[in-house]
Short mmCIF file of C-alpha atoms and ligand atoms in Angstrom, two decimals:
data_model
loop_
_atom_site.label_atom_id
_atom_site.label_comp_id
_atom_site.label_asym_id
_atom_site.label_seq_id
_atom_site.Cartn_x
_atom_site.Cartn_y
_atom_site.Cartn_z
CA MET A 1 1.69 9.59 -13.76
CA GLU A 2 1.60 12.47 -11.28
CA SER A 3 4.99 13.50 -9.96
CA ALA A 4 4.31 17.01 -8.71
CA LYS A 5 5.89 17.88 -5.40
CA SER A 6 3.19 17.30 -2.85
CA VAL A 7 3.66 19.10 0.43
CA MET A 8 0.06 18.73 1.50
CA GLU A 9 0.09 14.95 1.69
CA PRO A 10 3.09 14.47 4.02
CA VAL A 11 2.03 17.39 6.24
CA ALA A 12 -1.52 16.02 6.39
CA TRP A 13 -0.16 12.57 7.32
CA ILE A 14 2.04 13.93 10.12
CA LEU A 15 -0.81 16.07 11.46
CA GLN A 16 -3.16 13.09 11.28
CA MET A 17 -0.80 11.15 13.56
CA LEU A 18 -0.26 14.10 15.91
CA THR A 19 -3.98 14.85 16.22
CA GLY A 20 -4.60 11.14 16.82
CA LEU A 21 -2.12 11.16 19.72
CA ILE A 22 -3.53 14.38 21.20
CA MET A 23 -7.04 12.93 20.93
CA VAL A 24 -6.04 9.86 22.95
CA VAL A 25 -4.88 12.12 25.79
CA LEU A 26 -7.76 14.61 25.67
CA VAL A 27 -10.50 12.01 25.24
CA THR A 28 -9.08 10.13 28.24
CA VAL A 29 -9.19 13.33 30.33
CA HIS A 30 -12.72 14.06 29.06
CA PHE A 31 -13.84 10.52 29.87
CA TYR A 32 -12.26 10.64 33.31
CA VAL A 33 -13.89 13.98 34.19
CA THR A 34 -17.36 13.10 32.88
CA HIS A 35 -17.65 9.49 33.99
CA MET A 36 -15.24 8.70 36.76
CA ILE A 37 -15.13 11.64 39.17
CA SER A 38 -18.76 12.14 40.08
CA HIS A 39 -22.18 10.75 39.17
CA ASP A 40 -23.55 14.23 38.47
CA ALA A 41 -20.84 15.34 36.04
CA LEU A 42 -23.23 15.04 33.08
CA GLU A 43 -26.05 17.15 34.57
CA TYR A 44 -26.77 20.26 32.56
CA SER A 45 -25.70 22.70 35.28
CA ALA A 46 -22.47 20.76 35.92
CA VAL A 47 -21.65 20.70 32.22
CA VAL A 48 -22.29 24.45 31.86
CA GLU A 49 -20.21 25.22 34.93
CA ARG A 50 -17.33 23.06 33.74
CA VAL A 51 -17.33 24.32 30.19
CA SER A 52 -17.35 27.94 31.35
CA SER A 53 -14.07 27.52 33.23
CA PRO A 54 -11.14 28.79 31.09
CA VAL A 55 -9.09 25.60 31.57
CA PHE A 56 -11.86 23.32 30.32
CA GLN A 57 -12.81 25.77 27.61
CA GLY A 58 -9.21 25.72 26.37
CA MET A 59 -9.07 21.93 26.54
CA TYR A 60 -12.36 21.48 24.68
CA ALA A 61 -11.35 24.03 22.07
CA LEU A 62 -8.17 22.04 21.45
CA LEU A 63 -10.12 18.77 21.39
CA LEU A 64 -12.55 20.31 18.92
CA LEU A 65 -9.68 21.44 16.72
CA VAL A 66 -7.93 18.07 16.63
CA VAL A 67 -11.14 16.04 16.25
CA SER A 68 -12.42 18.19 13.36
CA PHE A 69 -9.06 18.04 11.61
CA HIS A 70 -8.67 14.29 12.14
CA ALA A 71 -12.21 13.56 10.96
CA PHE A 72 -12.18 15.65 7.79
CA ASN A 73 -8.61 14.79 6.86
CA GLY A 74 -9.56 11.13 7.30
CA LEU A 75 -12.60 11.64 5.10
CA ARG A 76 -10.37 13.35 2.49
CA ALA A 77 -8.01 10.36 2.50
CA ILE A 78 -10.88 7.90 2.10
CA VAL A 79 -12.37 9.79 -0.84
CA LEU A 80 -8.95 10.13 -2.50
CA ASP A 81 -8.62 6.34 -2.36
CA THR A 82 -11.11 6.09 -5.17
CA ASN A 83 -10.68 6.84 -8.87
CA ALA A 84 -13.53 9.37 -8.82
CA GLY A 85 -12.12 11.08 -5.73
CA MET A 86 -8.63 11.27 -7.20
CA ARG A 87 -9.95 12.79 -10.43
CA SER A 88 -11.37 15.75 -8.47
CA ARG A 89 -8.51 15.88 -5.98
CA GLY A 90 -8.35 19.69 -5.84
CA THR A 91 -12.07 20.07 -5.12
CA ILE A 92 -11.95 17.34 -2.46
CA ASN A 93 -9.00 19.04 -0.73
CA VAL A 94 -10.77 22.40 -0.70
CA LEU A 95 -14.15 20.96 0.37
CA THR A 96 -12.80 18.90 3.27
CA THR A 97 -10.66 21.83 4.46
CA LEU A 98 -13.75 24.05 4.41
CA MET A 99 -15.78 21.40 6.27
CA PHE A 100 -13.04 21.20 8.90
CA LEU A 101 -13.00 24.99 9.33
CA VAL A 102 -16.80 25.26 9.52
CA ALA A 103 -17.01 22.42 12.07
CA PHE A 104 -14.25 23.95 14.18
CA PHE A 105 -15.50 27.54 14.16
CA TYR A 106 -19.14 26.60 14.66
CA GLY A 107 -18.14 24.39 17.61
CA LEU A 108 -15.95 27.17 18.98
CA TYR A 109 -18.84 29.60 18.73
CA LEU A 110 -21.08 27.20 20.71
CA LEU A 111 -18.35 26.62 23.26
CA ILE A 112 -17.78 30.32 23.86
CA SER A 113 -21.44 31.30 23.87
CA ILE A 114 -22.46 28.65 26.43
CA MET B 1 -6.36 -37.67 -9.61
CA ALA B 2 -6.72 -34.03 -8.71
CA GLU B 3 -9.64 -31.92 -9.84
CA PHE B 4 -8.57 -28.60 -11.36
CA ARG B 5 -11.29 -25.92 -11.47
CA VAL B 6 -9.95 -23.22 -13.74
CA ARG B 7 -11.56 -19.81 -14.21
CA ARG B 8 -11.34 -19.10 -17.89
CA PHE B 9 -11.95 -15.97 -19.95
CA ASP B 10 -12.28 -15.95 -23.72
CA GLY B 11 -12.18 -12.19 -24.23
CA LYS B 12 -15.93 -11.83 -23.75
CA LYS B 13 -17.17 -14.07 -20.98
CA SER B 14 -15.74 -15.67 -17.89
CA TYR B 15 -16.61 -19.26 -16.98
CA TRP B 16 -15.35 -22.17 -14.90
CA GLN B 17 -14.04 -25.37 -16.40
CA THR B 18 -13.07 -28.55 -14.58
CA PHE B 19 -10.24 -30.92 -15.56
CA ASN B 20 -8.97 -34.11 -13.99
CA VAL B 21 -5.22 -34.24 -13.67
CA PRO B 22 -3.22 -37.30 -12.60
CA ALA B 23 -1.28 -35.83 -9.69
CA LYS B 24 1.96 -37.40 -8.53
CA LYS B 25 3.91 -36.57 -5.42
CA GLY B 26 5.95 -33.41 -5.96
CA MET B 27 3.95 -32.31 -9.01
CA THR B 28 3.31 -28.56 -9.12
CA VAL B 29 0.18 -26.67 -10.12
CA LEU B 30 2.13 -25.37 -13.12
CA GLU B 31 2.87 -28.94 -14.22
CA GLY B 32 -0.85 -29.65 -13.81
CA LEU B 33 -1.65 -26.73 -16.10
CA TYR B 34 0.88 -27.99 -18.66
CA TYR B 35 -0.74 -31.43 -18.44
CA ILE B 36 -4.13 -29.86 -19.23
CA LYS B 37 -2.70 -27.84 -22.11
CA GLU B 38 -0.85 -30.79 -23.62
CA ASN B 39 -3.50 -33.48 -23.10
CA LEU B 40 -6.94 -32.04 -22.43
CA ASP B 41 -7.40 -28.53 -23.83
CA SER B 42 -4.68 -26.81 -25.82
CA SER B 43 -6.55 -23.50 -25.75
CA LEU B 44 -5.83 -22.95 -22.05
CA ALA B 45 -3.69 -19.83 -21.65
CA PHE B 46 -1.29 -19.16 -18.78
CA ARG B 47 2.10 -17.54 -18.38
CA ALA B 48 5.26 -19.23 -17.11
CA SER B 49 8.92 -19.19 -17.89
CA CYS B 50 11.61 -20.28 -15.43
CA ARG B 51 9.60 -22.97 -13.57
CA MET B 52 11.76 -22.31 -10.52
CA GLY B 53 10.35 -19.30 -8.69
CA ILE B 54 12.66 -16.76 -10.26
CA CYS B 55 10.91 -15.00 -13.13
CA GLY B 56 7.61 -14.19 -11.41
CA SER B 57 5.54 -15.03 -14.50
CA CYS B 58 3.35 -17.75 -13.05
CA ALA B 59 1.67 -15.93 -10.15
CA MET B 60 -2.03 -16.78 -10.04
CA ARG B 61 -4.79 -17.24 -7.49
CA ILE B 62 -4.58 -20.84 -6.33
CA ASN B 63 -7.20 -21.99 -3.84
CA GLY B 64 -8.04 -18.35 -3.15
CA LYS B 65 -4.53 -17.13 -2.50
CA PRO B 66 -1.97 -15.66 -4.90
CA ARG B 67 0.91 -18.11 -5.26
CA LEU B 68 3.56 -19.05 -7.78
CA ALA B 69 2.15 -22.03 -9.69
CA CYS B 70 5.65 -23.42 -10.22
CA GLU B 71 6.35 -23.49 -6.48
CA THR B 72 2.99 -24.81 -5.28
CA GLN B 73 2.65 -28.57 -5.08
CA ILE B 74 -0.74 -30.04 -5.94
CA LEU B 75 -0.89 -32.66 -3.21
CA PHE B 76 0.12 -30.11 -0.62
CA LEU B 77 -3.22 -28.42 -1.31
CA GLY B 78 -5.34 -31.59 -1.53
CA ASP B 79 -7.10 -33.08 -4.53
CA ARG B 80 -9.30 -30.10 -5.41
CA ILE B 81 -7.51 -27.10 -6.83
CA THR B 82 -9.07 -23.82 -7.95
CA VAL B 83 -7.01 -21.69 -10.27
CA GLU B 84 -7.92 -18.11 -11.13
CA PRO B 85 -6.10 -15.11 -12.61
CA LEU B 86 -4.67 -12.51 -10.23
CA ASP B 87 -7.07 -9.88 -8.90
CA ASN B 88 -6.52 -6.14 -9.54
CA PHE B 89 -5.20 -6.89 -13.04
CA THR B 90 -7.15 -6.89 -16.29
CA VAL B 91 -7.51 -10.42 -17.62
CA ILE B 92 -6.41 -10.86 -21.22
CA LYS B 93 -7.18 -14.57 -21.60
CA ASP B 94 -7.78 -17.31 -19.00
CA LEU B 95 -4.96 -16.93 -16.47
CA VAL B 96 -2.98 -14.34 -18.41
CA THR B 97 -3.30 -10.82 -17.01
CA ASP B 98 -2.11 -7.45 -18.32
CA PHE B 99 1.06 -6.35 -16.51
CA GLU B 100 1.75 -3.24 -18.58
CA GLY B 101 0.48 -0.80 -15.94
CA PHE B 102 2.29 -2.68 -13.19
CA PHE B 103 5.62 -2.43 -15.01
CA ALA B 104 4.97 1.22 -15.95
CA LYS B 105 4.63 2.00 -12.23
CA HIS B 106 7.82 0.13 -11.53
CA LYS B 107 9.61 2.12 -14.20
CA ALA B 108 8.17 5.39 -12.88
CA ILE B 109 10.02 5.14 -9.57
CA LYS B 110 13.42 5.01 -11.37
CA PRO B 111 14.51 1.53 -10.30
CA TYR B 112 18.25 1.99 -10.86
CA LEU B 113 21.19 3.61 -9.09
CA ILE B 114 21.28 7.33 -9.77
CA ARG B 115 24.71 8.96 -9.61
CA GLU B 116 26.28 12.04 -11.14
CA ASP B 117 29.83 10.69 -11.17
CA VAL B 118 29.40 7.81 -13.62
CA LYS B 119 32.26 7.77 -16.11
CA TYR B 120 31.98 4.80 -18.41
CA ASP B 121 35.53 5.21 -19.71
CA GLU B 122 36.91 5.16 -16.14
CA PRO B 123 34.76 2.59 -14.34
CA ARG B 124 35.33 2.30 -10.62
CA GLU B 125 34.04 0.07 -7.91
CA LEU B 126 31.37 1.40 -5.56
CA LEU B 127 32.22 -0.04 -2.19
CA GLN B 128 29.66 -0.99 0.40
CA THR B 129 29.90 -2.53 3.86
CA PRO B 130 27.83 -5.63 4.73
CA LYS B 131 25.81 -3.44 7.10
CA GLU B 132 24.97 -1.04 4.27
CA LEU B 133 23.99 -3.99 2.09
CA ASN B 134 21.69 -5.33 4.79
CA GLU B 135 19.77 -2.04 4.83
CA TYR B 136 18.09 -2.97 1.54
CA TYR B 137 19.07 -6.55 0.66
CA ILE B 138 15.73 -8.21 1.46
CA PHE B 139 13.95 -5.78 -0.86
CA THR B 140 16.14 -6.79 -3.80
CA LEU B 141 14.55 -10.24 -3.77
CA CYS B 142 11.34 -9.06 -5.47
CA ILE B 143 10.63 -10.97 -8.68
CA LYS B 144 7.81 -8.63 -9.87
CA CYS B 145 5.23 -11.39 -9.75
CA GLY B 146 2.39 -8.99 -8.86
CA ALA B 147 1.02 -11.15 -6.03
CA CYS B 148 1.26 -8.23 -3.59
CA TYR B 149 -0.48 -5.86 -5.99
CA SER B 150 -3.29 -8.35 -6.55
CA VAL B 151 -4.31 -8.36 -2.88
CA CYS B 152 -3.76 -4.68 -2.15
CA PRO B 153 -7.05 -2.95 -1.21
CA ALA B 154 -5.64 0.45 -2.19
CA ALA B 155 -4.72 -0.84 -5.66
CA ALA B 156 -8.24 -2.28 -5.93
CA THR B 157 -9.94 1.09 -5.52
CA LEU B 158 -7.44 3.42 -7.19
CA ASP B 159 -5.98 2.59 -10.63
CA GLY B 160 -3.14 5.10 -10.38
CA TYR B 161 -1.86 3.87 -7.00
CA LEU B 162 1.80 2.94 -7.35
CA GLY B 163 1.30 -0.26 -5.36
CA PRO B 164 3.51 -2.27 -3.01
CA ALA B 165 5.98 -3.71 -5.52
CA ALA B 166 6.92 -0.38 -7.14
CA MET B 167 7.30 1.31 -3.78
CA THR B 168 9.40 -1.57 -2.46
CA ALA B 169 11.73 -1.03 -5.41
CA ALA B 170 11.78 2.71 -4.65
CA TYR B 171 12.76 2.01 -1.06
CA ARG B 172 15.34 -0.55 -2.15
CA PHE B 173 17.21 2.15 -4.11
CA CYS B 174 16.64 4.95 -1.59
CA ALA B 175 18.15 2.77 1.15
CA ASP B 176 21.21 1.92 -0.98
CA SER B 177 24.28 3.82 0.20
CA ARG B 178 25.54 4.09 -3.41
CA ASP B 179 22.43 5.85 -4.66
CA LYS B 180 22.15 9.62 -5.02
CA GLY B 181 18.61 9.83 -6.36
CA LYS B 182 16.63 9.82 -3.13
CA LYS B 183 15.14 13.30 -3.56
CA GLU B 184 13.84 12.52 -7.06
CA ARG B 185 12.27 9.29 -5.85
CA TYR B 186 10.79 10.85 -2.71
CA GLU B 187 8.98 13.33 -4.93
CA ILE B 188 7.54 10.53 -7.04
CA VAL B 189 6.41 8.31 -4.18
CA SER B 190 5.04 11.22 -2.15
CA SER B 191 2.60 12.17 -4.90
CA SER B 192 -1.09 11.63 -4.14
CA ASN B 193 -0.87 8.22 -5.80
CA GLY B 194 2.05 7.12 -3.65
CA VAL B 195 2.79 6.13 -0.06
CA TRP B 196 -0.12 8.09 1.47
CA ARG B 197 -2.70 5.77 -0.03
CA CYS B 198 -1.39 2.70 1.84
CA HIS B 199 -3.64 1.64 4.73
CA LEU B 200 -1.26 -0.92 6.10
CA ALA B 201 -3.55 -3.87 5.41
CA MET B 202 -0.26 -5.85 5.25
CA GLU B 203 -1.78 -8.44 2.95
CA CYS B 204 1.06 -7.76 0.49
CA SER B 205 3.65 -9.02 2.97
CA GLU B 206 1.39 -11.95 3.80
CA VAL B 207 1.27 -13.28 0.23
CA CYS B 208 4.73 -12.38 -1.10
CA PRO B 209 6.32 -15.67 -2.25
CA LYS B 210 9.80 -14.23 -1.66
CA ASN B 211 9.09 -12.84 1.85
CA VAL B 212 10.11 -9.41 0.67
CA GLU B 213 7.85 -7.57 3.16
CA PRO B 214 6.57 -4.84 0.85
CA ALA B 215 4.36 -3.42 3.63
CA LYS B 216 7.46 -2.68 5.67
CA ALA B 217 9.15 -1.02 2.71
CA VAL B 218 6.15 1.24 2.13
CA GLN B 219 6.08 2.30 5.78
CA LEU B 220 9.82 2.99 5.83
CA LEU B 221 9.50 4.95 2.62
CA ARG B 222 6.56 6.92 4.01
CA ARG B 223 8.56 7.91 7.08
CA ARG B 224 11.62 8.90 5.06
CA THR B 225 9.54 10.86 2.57
CA ALA B 226 7.53 12.72 5.21
CA PHE B 227 10.60 13.72 7.20
CA SER B 228 12.60 14.70 4.15
CA ILE B 229 9.78 17.00 2.98
CA LEU B 230 9.28 18.37 6.49
CA LYS B 231 13.01 19.09 6.77
CA SER B 232 13.06 20.92 3.45
CA LEU B 233 9.99 22.93 4.54
CA LEU B 234 11.73 23.96 7.75
CA GLY B 235 14.91 24.71 5.84
CA TRP B 236 17.04 22.13 7.72
S1 SF4 C 1 7.11 -7.79 -3.46
FE1 SF4 C 1 6.81 -10.02 -3.41
S2 SF4 C 1 4.67 -10.31 -4.07
FE2 SF4 C 1 5.26 -8.23 -4.68
S3 SF4 C 1 5.95 -8.42 -6.80
FE3 SF4 C 1 7.78 -8.59 -5.47
S4 SF4 C 1 8.02 -10.80 -5.12
FE4 SF4 C 1 5.95 -10.52 -5.92
S1 FES C 2 7.62 -19.88 -13.84
FE1 FES C 2 9.06 -18.39 -13.16
S2 FES C 2 8.36 -17.97 -11.15
FE2 FES C 2 7.07 -19.57 -11.78
#
């Protein structure tokens, strides 16, 4: 039976809760801005204009960070719930962390280059 | 007459067998099984000991739900009873399942008071206020029947998962003011096979015949463990 000190698991659990809470706030703001302020908020030019403002860029970068972390940490937890996943725990941890980083940096690149 | 449909297993194949049992008011499913064994088919295997809801030996799936056979009255369920072995355990024969792994997990969380100052030649009382007792009392009522483990979705997909009963026992000792072994236990339950695998399905609390609330214990343990590790990381 494994008894090694695991720092990753508790930290990942706390971050999963924190990112969940931040997502609730940011997704609400996103939803409000895109659907409730004006009918044209989803037109291409409006989206480009909004996303090029530093405040929105900052907000979307943060949303991207928390969503990518939450998604891939969630995926990690689901895979580790299985015998096969648990057997290759190290690989799963590395792979999902890499997927999180790729998703975040690729999204960031798109956000900045818009 | 009550109709007992029993799921049997002879070591190779699993099959259903039906028995008719004369059911009287107040008669339990366990008494029904004894009736079958003594009068209809002596090869029927099941486990029981105290017959009074204390030993936890007779937990089985009765009409789809894990219950203690000695505490479940036949007529309370109607005249058709289905009896199956507990899920998430390997069946040895008929209703007898293998509890070795379950008890090994229980043992792994060190289910006893840990103290450095035990002197057997100078025994002394360890005092506790009623409030301190109430912190963990409900979790001492576990009879290790395995009902919670049998319905746990995390235990179903991951063999090594410690499971609700073992973690309830871990919390019971961690919440005891006399215990000094919290750190050791936090390390054990915060392993990948421990508290993090619980998805809070809460089915364990739903089926526990002793109303122990294992789901609550796991959540409390998860919070304690996470904050204790976070504190040690931050050097507090
Ligand atoms: S917590 Fe309840 S269901 Fe689980 S083993 Fe203990 S008594 Fe049985
Ligand atoms: S026989 Fe002991 S709990 Fe049922």
